[in-house]
Short mmCIF file of C-alpha atoms and ligand atoms in Angstrom, two decimals:
data_model
loop_
_atom_site.label_atom_id
_atom_site.label_comp_id
_atom_site.label_asym_id
_atom_site.label_seq_id
_atom_site.Cartn_x
_atom_site.Cartn_y
_atom_site.Cartn_z
CA UNK A 29 0.00 0.00 0.00
CA UNK A 30 1.21 3.51 -0.80
CA UNK A 31 1.76 6.00 1.99
CA UNK A 32 -0.97 8.36 0.72
CA UNK A 33 -3.52 5.56 1.07
CA UNK A 34 -3.07 5.27 4.85
CA UNK A 35 -5.13 7.19 7.42
CA UNK A 36 -3.99 10.81 7.57
CA UNK A 37 -3.00 10.75 11.25
CA UNK A 38 -0.67 7.78 10.73
CA UNK A 39 1.09 9.03 7.59
CA UNK A 40 3.72 11.23 9.27
CA UNK A 41 4.91 8.27 11.38
CA UNK A 42 5.08 5.59 8.72
CA UNK A 43 8.52 6.22 7.31
CA UNK A 44 11.01 6.86 10.09
CA UNK A 45 13.87 9.29 9.59
CA UNK A 46 17.11 9.43 11.55
CA UNK A 47 16.53 10.47 15.15
CA UNK A 48 17.50 9.79 18.73
CA UNK A 49 20.94 9.91 20.23
CA UNK A 50 22.65 6.55 20.63
CA UNK A 51 25.64 6.14 22.93
CA UNK A 52 27.60 3.20 24.25
CA UNK A 53 27.36 2.88 28.01
CA UNK A 54 29.68 0.69 30.08
CA UNK A 55 27.79 -1.72 32.32
CA UNK A 56 30.55 -1.48 34.89
CA UNK A 57 31.83 2.10 35.20
CA UNK A 58 28.80 3.73 33.51
CA UNK A 59 31.02 5.88 31.26
CA UNK A 60 29.45 6.85 27.94
CA UNK A 61 31.03 6.94 24.51
CA UNK A 62 29.91 8.24 21.11
CA UNK A 63 29.07 5.86 18.28
CA UNK A 64 31.35 7.37 15.63
CA UNK A 65 33.85 4.67 16.50
CA UNK A 66 33.17 0.97 16.69
CA UNK A 67 33.60 -0.08 20.31
CA UNK A 68 33.24 -3.55 21.79
CA UNK A 69 34.46 -3.04 25.32
CA UNK A 70 34.77 0.00 27.53
CA UNK A 71 37.94 1.95 26.68
CA UNK A 72 38.10 3.00 30.35
CA UNK A 73 37.67 -0.31 32.17
CA UNK A 74 37.35 -3.08 29.57
CA UNK A 75 33.84 -4.25 30.46
CA UNK A 76 30.96 -4.89 28.06
CA UNK A 77 28.83 -2.10 26.67
CA UNK A 78 25.22 -1.67 25.69
CA UNK A 79 23.75 0.94 23.37
CA UNK A 80 21.29 3.39 24.89
CA UNK A 81 19.22 6.12 23.32
CA UNK A 82 19.73 9.13 25.60
CA UNK A 83 16.71 10.70 23.93
CA UNK A 84 14.43 7.68 24.53
CA UNK A 85 11.93 9.87 26.38
CA UNK A 86 10.94 11.55 23.10
CA UNK A 87 9.32 8.28 22.06
CA UNK A 88 6.90 8.55 25.00
CA UNK A 89 5.22 11.52 23.35
CA UNK A 90 3.54 8.89 21.20
CA UNK A 91 1.10 6.73 23.17
CA UNK A 92 1.40 2.94 23.40
CA UNK A 93 -1.77 2.38 21.35
CA UNK A 94 -0.47 4.78 18.70
CA UNK A 95 2.82 2.89 18.48
CA UNK A 96 0.87 -0.31 17.95
CA UNK A 97 -0.96 1.28 15.04
CA UNK A 98 2.30 2.56 13.57
CA UNK A 99 3.89 -0.89 13.65
CA UNK A 100 0.75 -2.59 12.38
CA UNK A 101 0.33 -0.18 9.49
CA UNK A 102 4.02 -0.46 8.62
CA UNK A 103 3.34 -4.11 7.85
CA UNK A 104 1.46 -2.99 4.77
CA UNK A 105 4.24 -0.87 3.30
CA UNK A 106 6.39 -2.13 0.47
CA UNK A 107 9.62 -0.52 1.59
CA UNK A 108 12.31 -3.22 1.90
CA UNK A 109 14.11 -1.59 4.83
CA UNK A 110 10.85 -1.62 6.80
CA UNK A 111 10.11 -5.24 5.96
CA UNK A 112 12.88 -6.45 8.25
CA UNK A 113 14.07 -5.49 11.71
CA UNK A 114 13.69 -1.79 10.97
CA UNK A 115 9.94 -1.97 11.16
CA UNK A 116 10.89 -1.06 14.74
CA UNK A 117 13.46 1.50 13.60
CA UNK A 118 12.90 3.91 16.49
CA UNK A 119 13.92 1.19 18.96
CA UNK A 120 16.61 -0.63 16.99
CA UNK A 121 18.71 1.92 15.16
CA UNK A 122 17.06 5.33 15.29
CA UNK A 123 20.19 7.21 14.20
CA UNK A 124 20.53 5.23 10.97
CA UNK A 125 18.96 6.61 7.80
CA UNK A 126 16.84 3.95 6.07
CA UNK A 127 19.17 3.92 3.06
CA UNK A 128 21.87 2.47 5.30
CA UNK A 129 19.67 -0.49 6.22
CA UNK A 130 20.87 -3.82 4.84
CA UNK A 131 17.81 -6.01 4.27
CA UNK A 132 18.38 -9.60 3.12
CA UNK A 133 15.00 -10.96 4.16
CA UNK A 134 15.58 -11.32 7.89
CA UNK A 135 12.99 -11.17 10.62
CA UNK A 136 9.22 -11.66 10.72
CA UNK A 137 9.67 -15.39 10.99
CA UNK A 138 6.59 -17.58 11.33
CA UNK A 139 5.02 -18.39 14.68
CA UNK A 140 3.58 -21.89 14.42
CA UNK A 141 1.25 -23.40 16.99
CA UNK A 142 2.02 -26.98 17.92
CA UNK A 143 -0.68 -29.47 17.06
CA UNK A 144 -3.01 -30.81 19.76
CA UNK A 145 -1.09 -34.08 20.03
CA UNK A 146 2.23 -32.41 20.79
CA UNK A 147 0.70 -29.85 23.15
CA UNK A 148 -0.91 -32.70 25.04
CA UNK A 149 2.40 -34.52 25.29
CA UNK A 150 4.12 -31.36 26.57
CA UNK A 151 1.18 -30.61 28.87
CA UNK A 152 0.96 -26.95 27.88
CA UNK A 153 -0.09 -24.72 25.01
CA UNK A 154 2.88 -23.59 22.93
CA UNK A 155 4.17 -22.20 19.67
CA UNK A 156 7.52 -22.31 17.93
CA UNK A 157 8.88 -19.14 16.41
CA UNK A 158 10.91 -20.42 13.50
CA UNK A 159 14.02 -18.29 13.41
CA UNK A 160 15.60 -20.95 11.24
CA UNK A 161 13.64 -19.33 8.42
CA UNK A 162 15.97 -16.34 8.38
CA UNK A 163 18.28 -15.95 5.34
CA UNK A 164 21.27 -17.80 6.79
CA UNK A 165 18.90 -20.09 8.67
CA UNK A 166 19.37 -18.77 12.20
CA UNK A 167 18.32 -15.85 14.39
CA UNK A 168 21.85 -14.41 14.10
CA UNK A 169 20.73 -12.61 10.94
CA UNK A 170 18.71 -10.17 13.06
CA UNK A 171 21.80 -8.91 14.85
CA UNK A 172 23.95 -8.99 11.74
CA UNK A 173 21.43 -6.87 9.82
CA UNK A 174 21.80 -4.28 12.57
CA UNK A 175 25.61 -4.50 12.86
CA UNK A 176 26.17 -4.33 9.10
CA UNK A 177 23.64 -1.53 8.62
CA UNK A 178 25.62 0.46 11.17
CA UNK A 179 28.89 -0.33 9.37
CA UNK A 180 27.27 0.73 6.09
CA UNK A 181 26.29 4.00 7.77
CA UNK A 182 29.89 4.54 8.92
CA UNK A 183 31.04 3.85 5.35
CA UNK A 184 28.49 6.27 3.92
CA UNK A 185 29.63 8.95 6.36
CA UNK A 186 33.26 8.34 5.47
CA UNK A 187 34.11 7.46 9.08
CA UNK A 188 35.57 4.11 8.01
CA UNK A 189 36.74 2.44 4.81
CA UNK A 190 37.92 -1.05 3.85
CA UNK A 191 36.38 -2.79 6.82
CA UNK A 192 37.57 -6.26 7.78
CA UNK A 193 34.81 -7.85 9.84
CA UNK A 194 35.84 -10.74 12.11
CA UNK A 195 34.01 -13.08 14.43
CA UNK A 196 34.39 -16.27 16.39
CA UNK A 197 31.52 -18.65 16.05
CA UNK A 198 29.87 -21.90 16.99
CA UNK A 199 28.74 -21.87 13.34
CA UNK A 200 25.76 -19.60 12.92
CA UNK A 201 27.38 -16.26 13.75
CA UNK A 202 29.96 -16.84 11.05
CA UNK A 203 27.29 -17.89 8.54
CA UNK A 204 25.35 -14.69 9.21
CA UNK A 205 28.42 -12.44 9.41
CA UNK A 206 29.83 -13.76 6.15
CA UNK A 207 26.46 -13.42 4.40
CA UNK A 208 25.81 -9.83 5.45
CA UNK A 209 29.44 -8.79 4.88
CA UNK A 210 29.32 -10.28 1.38
CA UNK A 211 26.42 -7.98 0.54
CA UNK A 212 28.72 -5.01 1.21
CA UNK A 213 31.74 -6.52 -0.56
CA UNK A 214 34.33 -5.13 -1.33
CA UNK A 215 33.90 -2.29 1.17
CA UNK A 216 33.51 -4.97 3.82
CA UNK A 217 35.44 -8.24 3.82
CA UNK A 218 35.02 -10.92 6.44
CA UNK A 219 37.12 -13.48 8.28
CA UNK A 220 35.60 -16.05 10.62
CA UNK A 221 37.18 -18.28 13.27
CA UNK A 222 35.58 -21.65 13.99
CA UNK A 223 36.49 -24.35 16.51
CA UNK A 224 37.94 -27.19 14.44
CA UNK A 225 35.41 -30.04 14.05
CA UNK A 226 32.89 -28.28 16.32
CA UNK A 227 30.65 -26.88 13.62
CA UNK A 228 28.44 -28.92 11.33
CA UNK A 229 29.34 -29.35 7.63
CA UNK A 230 26.30 -27.28 6.69
CA UNK A 231 27.45 -24.43 8.92
CA UNK A 232 30.99 -24.64 7.53
CA UNK A 233 29.64 -24.48 3.98
CA UNK A 234 27.93 -21.16 4.65
CA UNK A 235 30.83 -18.73 5.23
CA UNK A 236 32.79 -20.59 2.52
CA UNK A 237 29.95 -20.02 0.08
CA UNK A 238 29.73 -16.36 1.03
CA UNK A 239 33.42 -15.91 0.23
CA UNK A 240 34.69 -15.27 3.74
CA UNK A 241 38.18 -16.23 4.86
CA UNK A 242 37.57 -19.18 7.15
CA UNK A 243 40.01 -20.19 9.89
CA UNK A 244 39.59 -23.37 11.87
CA UNK A 245 41.20 -23.24 15.29
CA UNK A 246 41.84 -26.05 17.78
CA UNK A 247 39.77 -26.01 20.97
CA UNK A 248 36.21 -24.86 21.60
CA UNK A 249 34.33 -21.65 20.95
CA UNK A 250 35.66 -19.98 24.09
CA UNK A 251 39.20 -20.34 22.69
CA UNK A 252 38.22 -18.80 19.35
CA UNK A 253 36.57 -15.95 21.22
CA UNK A 254 39.80 -15.15 23.04
CA UNK A 255 41.64 -14.94 19.72
CA UNK A 256 39.17 -12.57 18.06
CA UNK A 257 39.17 -10.46 21.23
CA UNK A 258 42.93 -10.21 20.89
CA UNK A 259 42.56 -9.29 17.21
CA UNK A 260 39.95 -6.63 17.94
CA UNK A 261 42.08 -5.09 20.70
CA UNK A 262 45.33 -4.99 18.73
CA UNK A 263 44.34 -4.65 15.08
CA UNK A 264 42.04 -2.60 12.95
CA UNK A 265 39.11 -5.00 12.57
CA UNK A 266 35.36 -4.82 13.14
CA UNK A 267 34.24 -7.41 15.66
CA UNK A 268 30.90 -8.99 14.82
CA UNK A 269 30.42 -11.15 17.91
CA UNK A 270 27.59 -10.24 20.24
CA UNK A 271 30.11 -8.29 22.28
CA UNK A 272 29.29 -5.80 19.55
CA UNK A 273 26.25 -4.10 21.08
CA UNK A 274 24.70 -3.44 17.65
CA UNK A 275 24.03 -7.16 17.44
CA UNK A 276 21.91 -6.96 20.59
CA UNK A 277 19.85 -4.09 19.20
CA UNK A 278 18.97 -6.06 16.07
CA UNK A 279 18.08 -9.17 18.02
CA UNK A 280 15.54 -7.20 20.05
CA UNK A 281 13.33 -7.44 16.96
CA UNK A 282 12.54 -10.99 18.07
CA UNK A 283 10.63 -9.68 21.10
CA UNK A 284 8.89 -6.95 19.13
CA UNK A 285 7.66 -9.49 16.60
CA UNK A 286 6.31 -11.77 19.31
CA UNK A 287 4.47 -8.87 20.92
CA UNK A 288 3.03 -7.76 17.60
CA UNK A 289 2.17 -11.34 16.64
CA UNK A 290 0.09 -11.75 19.79
CA UNK A 291 -1.72 -8.41 19.47
CA UNK A 292 0.59 -6.90 22.10
CA UNK A 293 -1.02 -9.04 24.79
CA UNK A 294 1.80 -10.59 26.78
CA UNK A 295 -0.27 -11.55 29.83
CA UNK A 296 0.10 -15.25 30.60
CA UNK A 297 2.85 -15.70 28.00
CA UNK A 298 6.21 -17.34 28.53
CA UNK A 299 9.08 -16.85 26.08
CA UNK A 300 11.56 -19.73 26.07
CA UNK A 301 15.02 -19.42 24.52
CA UNK A 302 18.31 -21.34 24.59
CA UNK A 303 21.27 -19.63 26.25
CA UNK A 304 24.82 -19.87 24.93
CA UNK A 305 26.82 -16.66 24.78
CA UNK A 306 23.66 -15.04 26.24
CA UNK A 307 23.32 -12.32 23.60
CA UNK A 308 19.91 -13.59 22.56
CA UNK A 309 18.37 -13.65 26.02
CA UNK A 310 19.87 -10.21 26.69
CA UNK A 311 18.17 -8.87 23.59
CA UNK A 312 14.87 -10.58 24.39
CA UNK A 313 14.72 -9.00 27.85
CA UNK A 314 15.85 -5.62 26.57
CA UNK A 315 13.25 -5.66 23.80
CA UNK A 316 10.31 -6.44 26.07
CA UNK A 317 11.51 -3.83 28.57
CA UNK A 318 11.51 -1.13 25.89
CA UNK A 319 8.04 -2.07 24.63
CA UNK A 320 6.84 -2.04 28.22
CA UNK A 321 8.45 1.32 28.90
CA UNK A 322 6.61 2.82 25.94
CA UNK A 323 3.29 1.32 26.97
CA UNK A 324 3.15 -0.84 23.84
CA UNK A 325 2.71 -3.92 26.02
CA UNK A 326 1.13 -3.80 29.46
CA UNK A 327 2.57 -7.03 30.85
CA UNK A 328 6.08 -8.37 30.70
CA UNK A 329 6.07 -12.01 29.60
CA UNK A 330 7.81 -14.66 31.64
CA UNK A 331 11.23 -15.49 30.18
CA UNK A 332 12.84 -18.90 30.54
CA UNK A 333 16.42 -19.45 29.42
CA UNK A 334 17.40 -23.07 28.80
CA UNK A 335 20.84 -24.65 29.01
CA UNK A 336 22.15 -28.16 28.49
CA UNK A 337 23.76 -29.72 31.53
CA UNK A 338 26.89 -29.89 29.32
CA UNK A 339 27.14 -26.08 29.09
CA UNK A 340 25.26 -24.58 32.02
CA UNK A 341 27.11 -21.62 33.59
CA UNK A 342 24.06 -19.35 33.61
CA UNK A 343 21.84 -22.03 35.11
CA UNK A 344 24.40 -22.63 37.84
CA UNK A 345 24.73 -18.93 38.58
CA UNK A 346 21.01 -18.58 39.28
CA UNK A 347 20.83 -21.73 41.43
CA UNK A 348 21.86 -19.45 44.30
CA UNK A 349 18.64 -17.69 45.33
CA UNK A 350 20.34 -14.84 47.18
CA UNK A 351 21.57 -12.24 44.65
CA UNK A 352 24.23 -11.07 47.11
CA UNK A 353 25.77 -14.52 47.30
CA UNK A 354 25.72 -15.27 43.57
CA UNK A 355 29.11 -15.64 41.99
CA UNK A 356 29.70 -16.27 38.32
CA UNK A 357 31.99 -19.18 37.48
CA UNK A 358 32.74 -20.20 33.88
CA UNK A 359 32.32 -23.93 33.28
CA UNK A 360 34.23 -26.43 31.16
CA UNK A 361 31.82 -27.41 28.43
CA UNK A 362 31.21 -30.98 27.31
CA UNK A 363 30.02 -31.92 23.82
CA UNK A 364 26.42 -30.90 23.26
CA UNK A 365 23.90 -31.40 20.48
CA UNK A 366 22.84 -27.82 21.25
CA UNK A 367 26.23 -27.06 19.79
CA UNK A 368 25.61 -23.41 19.01
CA UNK A 369 25.07 -22.86 22.73
CA UNK A 370 28.09 -24.91 23.84
CA UNK A 371 29.68 -22.00 25.67
CA UNK A 372 31.20 -22.05 29.15
CA UNK A 373 31.97 -18.36 29.62
CA UNK A 374 29.20 -16.26 28.06
CA UNK A 375 30.36 -12.86 26.92
CA UNK A 376 27.00 -11.26 27.74
CA UNK A 377 26.84 -12.50 31.33
CA UNK A 378 27.22 -8.99 32.83
CA UNK A 379 24.37 -7.84 30.60
CA UNK A 380 22.23 -10.77 31.71
CA UNK A 381 22.84 -10.07 35.40
CA UNK A 382 21.86 -6.46 34.97
CA UNK A 383 18.82 -7.06 32.78
CA UNK A 384 17.42 -9.95 34.83
CA UNK A 385 17.48 -7.72 37.91
CA UNK A 386 15.82 -4.87 36.04
CA UNK A 387 13.25 -7.14 34.41
CA UNK A 388 12.18 -8.69 37.69
CA UNK A 389 12.07 -5.30 39.36
CA UNK A 390 9.92 -3.84 36.61
CA UNK A 391 7.60 -6.85 36.70
CA UNK A 392 7.32 -6.61 40.49
CA UNK A 393 8.03 -10.34 40.78
CA UNK A 394 10.47 -12.92 39.48
CA UNK A 395 9.78 -13.29 35.78
CA UNK A 396 13.10 -14.56 34.44
CA UNK A 397 14.12 -18.17 35.06
CA UNK A 398 16.81 -20.52 33.83
CA UNK A 399 16.16 -24.22 33.33
CA UNK A 400 18.53 -27.10 32.68
CA UNK A 401 18.00 -30.15 30.46
CA UNK A 402 19.90 -33.29 29.45
CA UNK A 403 21.29 -34.07 26.02
CA UNK A 404 18.87 -36.97 25.80
CA UNK A 405 15.87 -34.70 26.45
CA UNK A 406 17.06 -32.23 23.81
CA UNK A 407 17.27 -34.86 21.07
CA UNK A 408 14.06 -36.65 22.06
CA UNK A 409 12.02 -33.45 22.09
CA UNK A 410 13.52 -32.14 18.88
CA UNK A 411 12.63 -35.34 17.06
CA UNK A 412 9.16 -35.43 18.62
CA UNK A 413 8.52 -31.84 17.53
CA UNK A 414 9.62 -32.55 13.99
CA UNK A 415 7.40 -35.62 13.82
CA UNK A 416 4.53 -33.23 14.44
CA UNK A 417 5.00 -30.71 11.68
CA UNK A 418 7.93 -28.62 12.89
CA UNK A 419 11.41 -28.02 11.45
CA UNK A 420 13.17 -27.12 14.68
CA UNK A 421 16.88 -27.43 15.33
CA UNK A 422 18.41 -29.07 18.38
CA UNK A 423 18.11 -25.72 20.21
CA UNK A 424 14.41 -25.70 19.44
CA UNK A 425 14.35 -29.18 20.97
CA UNK A 426 16.24 -27.75 23.93
CA UNK A 427 13.50 -25.12 24.36
CA UNK A 428 10.77 -27.72 24.27
CA UNK A 429 12.65 -29.91 26.75
CA UNK A 430 13.12 -26.80 28.87
CA UNK A 431 9.43 -25.98 28.68
CA UNK A 432 8.50 -29.43 29.91
CA UNK A 433 11.07 -29.19 32.72
CA UNK A 434 9.98 -25.66 33.67
CA UNK A 435 6.37 -26.76 33.87
CA UNK A 436 7.37 -29.66 36.07
CA UNK A 437 9.47 -27.48 38.36
CA UNK A 438 6.72 -24.85 38.60
CA UNK A 439 8.64 -22.12 36.76
CA UNK A 440 5.83 -22.01 34.19
CA UNK A 441 2.17 -22.58 35.05
CA UNK A 442 0.08 -25.04 33.04
CA UNK A 443 -2.36 -22.34 31.93
CA UNK A 444 0.30 -20.17 30.31
CA UNK A 445 1.09 -20.04 26.63
CA UNK A 446 4.72 -20.52 25.67
CA UNK A 447 6.59 -19.23 22.62
CA UNK A 448 9.68 -21.31 21.93
CA UNK A 449 12.67 -20.13 19.96
CA UNK A 450 13.76 -22.52 17.24
CA UNK A 451 16.94 -20.53 16.79
CA UNK A 452 18.09 -22.28 13.61
CA UNK A 453 16.81 -24.58 10.90
CA UNK A 454 16.75 -28.32 11.55
CA UNK A 455 18.87 -28.95 8.45
CA UNK A 456 21.91 -27.24 9.98
CA UNK A 457 22.03 -29.96 12.61
CA UNK A 458 21.02 -32.96 10.51
CA UNK A 459 24.19 -34.78 11.59
CA UNK A 460 22.95 -35.07 15.17
CA UNK A 461 19.69 -36.54 13.93
CA UNK A 462 21.74 -39.02 11.91
CA UNK A 463 23.84 -39.99 14.93
CA UNK A 464 20.61 -40.60 16.82
CA UNK A 465 19.18 -42.76 14.04
CA UNK A 466 22.44 -44.69 13.65
CA UNK A 467 22.92 -44.98 17.42
CA UNK A 468 26.50 -43.78 17.19
CA UNK A 469 26.71 -40.79 19.47
CA UNK A 470 30.11 -40.70 21.17
CA UNK A 471 29.60 -41.82 24.78
CA UNK A 472 30.17 -38.34 26.30
CA UNK A 473 26.81 -37.18 24.93
CA UNK A 474 25.03 -39.87 26.92
CA UNK A 475 22.30 -40.25 24.29
CA UNK A 476 20.50 -43.54 23.72
CA UNK A 477 18.02 -43.53 20.83
CA UNK A 478 14.39 -44.34 21.55
CA UNK A 479 13.13 -46.90 19.07
CA UNK A 480 9.94 -45.02 18.35
CA UNK A 481 11.90 -41.94 17.21
CA UNK A 482 14.44 -43.70 15.00
CA UNK A 483 14.01 -43.64 11.24
CA UNK A 484 16.02 -44.93 8.27
CA UNK A 485 15.53 -45.32 4.53
CA UNK A 486 14.84 -48.79 3.13
CA UNK A 487 16.33 -49.81 -0.18
CA UNK A 488 13.73 -51.40 -2.43
CA UNK A 489 15.29 -53.65 -5.03
CA UNK A 490 13.45 -56.95 -5.56
CA UNK A 491 15.95 -59.77 -5.95
CA UNK A 492 14.29 -61.36 -8.95
CA UNK A 493 14.86 -58.27 -11.11
CA UNK A 494 17.72 -58.70 -13.52
CA UNK A 495 17.44 -55.18 -14.95
CA UNK A 496 17.19 -51.98 -12.88
CA UNK A 497 17.50 -48.41 -14.14
CA UNK A 498 20.63 -46.37 -13.50
CA UNK A 499 21.34 -42.68 -14.11
CA UNK A 500 22.02 -42.35 -17.86
CA UNK A 501 20.79 -45.92 -18.48
CA UNK A 502 17.00 -45.85 -18.31
CA UNK A 503 14.83 -48.93 -18.87
CA UNK A 504 12.09 -49.07 -21.47
CA UNK A 505 9.33 -51.32 -22.75
CA UNK A 506 8.74 -54.62 -20.89
CA UNK A 507 11.84 -54.15 -18.74
CA UNK A 508 10.49 -50.87 -17.39
CA UNK A 509 6.97 -52.28 -16.89
CA UNK A 510 8.37 -55.28 -15.01
CA UNK A 511 10.59 -53.10 -12.85
CA UNK A 512 7.70 -50.76 -11.97
CA UNK A 513 5.34 -53.59 -11.14
CA UNK A 514 7.73 -55.62 -9.00
CA UNK A 515 9.02 -52.59 -7.10
CA UNK A 516 5.49 -51.29 -6.48
CA UNK A 517 4.48 -54.74 -5.23
CA UNK A 518 7.40 -54.82 -2.87
CA UNK A 519 6.56 -51.37 -1.44
CA UNK A 520 2.87 -52.29 -1.17
CA UNK A 521 3.83 -55.38 0.78
CA UNK A 522 6.09 -53.44 3.17
CA UNK A 523 3.35 -50.84 3.69
CA UNK A 524 0.74 -53.56 4.05
CA UNK A 525 -1.43 -51.90 1.38
CA UNK A 526 -4.78 -53.42 0.36
CA UNK A 527 -5.64 -53.76 -3.32
CA UNK A 528 -8.56 -51.61 -4.60
C1 PLP B 623 24.01 -18.49 18.74
C2 PLP B 623 23.00 -19.52 18.88
C3 PLP B 623 22.41 -19.82 20.12
C4 PLP B 623 22.84 -19.17 21.40
O1 PLP B 623 22.51 -17.80 21.42
P1 PLP B 623 23.34 -16.82 22.36
O2 PLP B 623 22.93 -15.47 21.95
O3 PLP B 623 24.78 -17.10 22.09
O4 PLP B 623 22.95 -17.17 23.76
C5 PLP B 623 21.41 -20.76 20.16
N1 PLP B 623 21.01 -21.41 19.05
C6 PLP B 623 21.56 -21.16 17.85
C7 PLP B 623 21.08 -21.94 16.66
C8 PLP B 623 22.56 -20.22 17.72
O5 PLP B 623 23.11 -20.00 16.52
ZN1 ZN B 624 33.82 0.97 31.90
#
């Protein structure tokens, strides 16, 4: 729909222009820094930063109900930049002009209600939000769209040139970084660091296909992270890990979409997400807090972070009920099928600690929880979900396992409605499914396949056939007819089909 076809009172708000005043603020020493330079850590004390709009109050001149109308009407516009995360421009990157926005089709992923059978099995009403349907097949595209739009803005302003973007990754960050950087090639080139043999072949194929320089490093993600931190502190590179606060801003779109998708009614809702480096859960909390602050939503949803017992530092931290006594300890990770969350020392932990406290305070009660699940539960629930119409990755399975556990432990009530984050597409993690079906998980995973969830192809080749077709050597005439009939009979027998 064209702008002049919208109601008159909404027209001035439809297409956002640059506004606001973004600054980096250190979560430790509170010092503030301008955004003309890319910063990842506080130049004064080295701690992590978040981006704040010092002019956020201006947005309160527009009422909550009016904001809802603005976002709902924006859905009908055919302006690419507003079809992605920048539908919520005022909250995500208000200083950026729309022509800096890089839009590759990210965001606005489907929310799919589980069928009655699966809801019954889980004992609660729930939906999956399929973030695997983003362009590089994970939610990381939301944050990369934001980070690369900002870099494009710096390029346009002449503040930077010839950017080399780097990141460490459990697979999906590098896929997204390489994809978005390739859109801005050659002004932006990218290099990604991956833990050797700790990303799936599909994930490895992605940055290679996007033309990034790919480095495989021994160790786990936490080791790669140390190396890119060293690079970003000593060399002229743009860090694209979620230490980069622009990533967090973009990922807030996930919360905004959920709110909009449920008519801004967050009462009785629980949002469940896996926690690895903890950038995602940071963004989810931050997003709902901003919507709440502007009166766009009246209730803050419950938030449940889920971790595997093989990578559970955040879960362990919150086991201590007394905030004064809590003490963060990194953990040694063990192999996990929720491989993208296999992180022992989450970079965003200081952000999480701060936002959880603020979220609970604003809600007037505890609303953020962390749940722990086993590797077995993750695989079983992923496969169960996908046998009921979903395409969720292992982390989606982790969310569903976490939902069931949280309901059991009373962290979620049975009458709530949960929205689960399938953070990537099932196909990225097909190898874990295969290990399950073949019953060859290395022992450290502790996963034993359940017969009813195992599946395998059957080769149909009746023994009495002397001629079968091959690529380039088709059958014809009686040979083909015989082949078709015998093979069909064999399949009919295996399927126990009745003749009509
Ligand atoms: C990155 C990632 C996670 C973990 O998100 P964090 O922001 O690191 O906590 C979970 N699932 C998938 C598929 C991911 O790519
Ligand atoms: Zn500081």
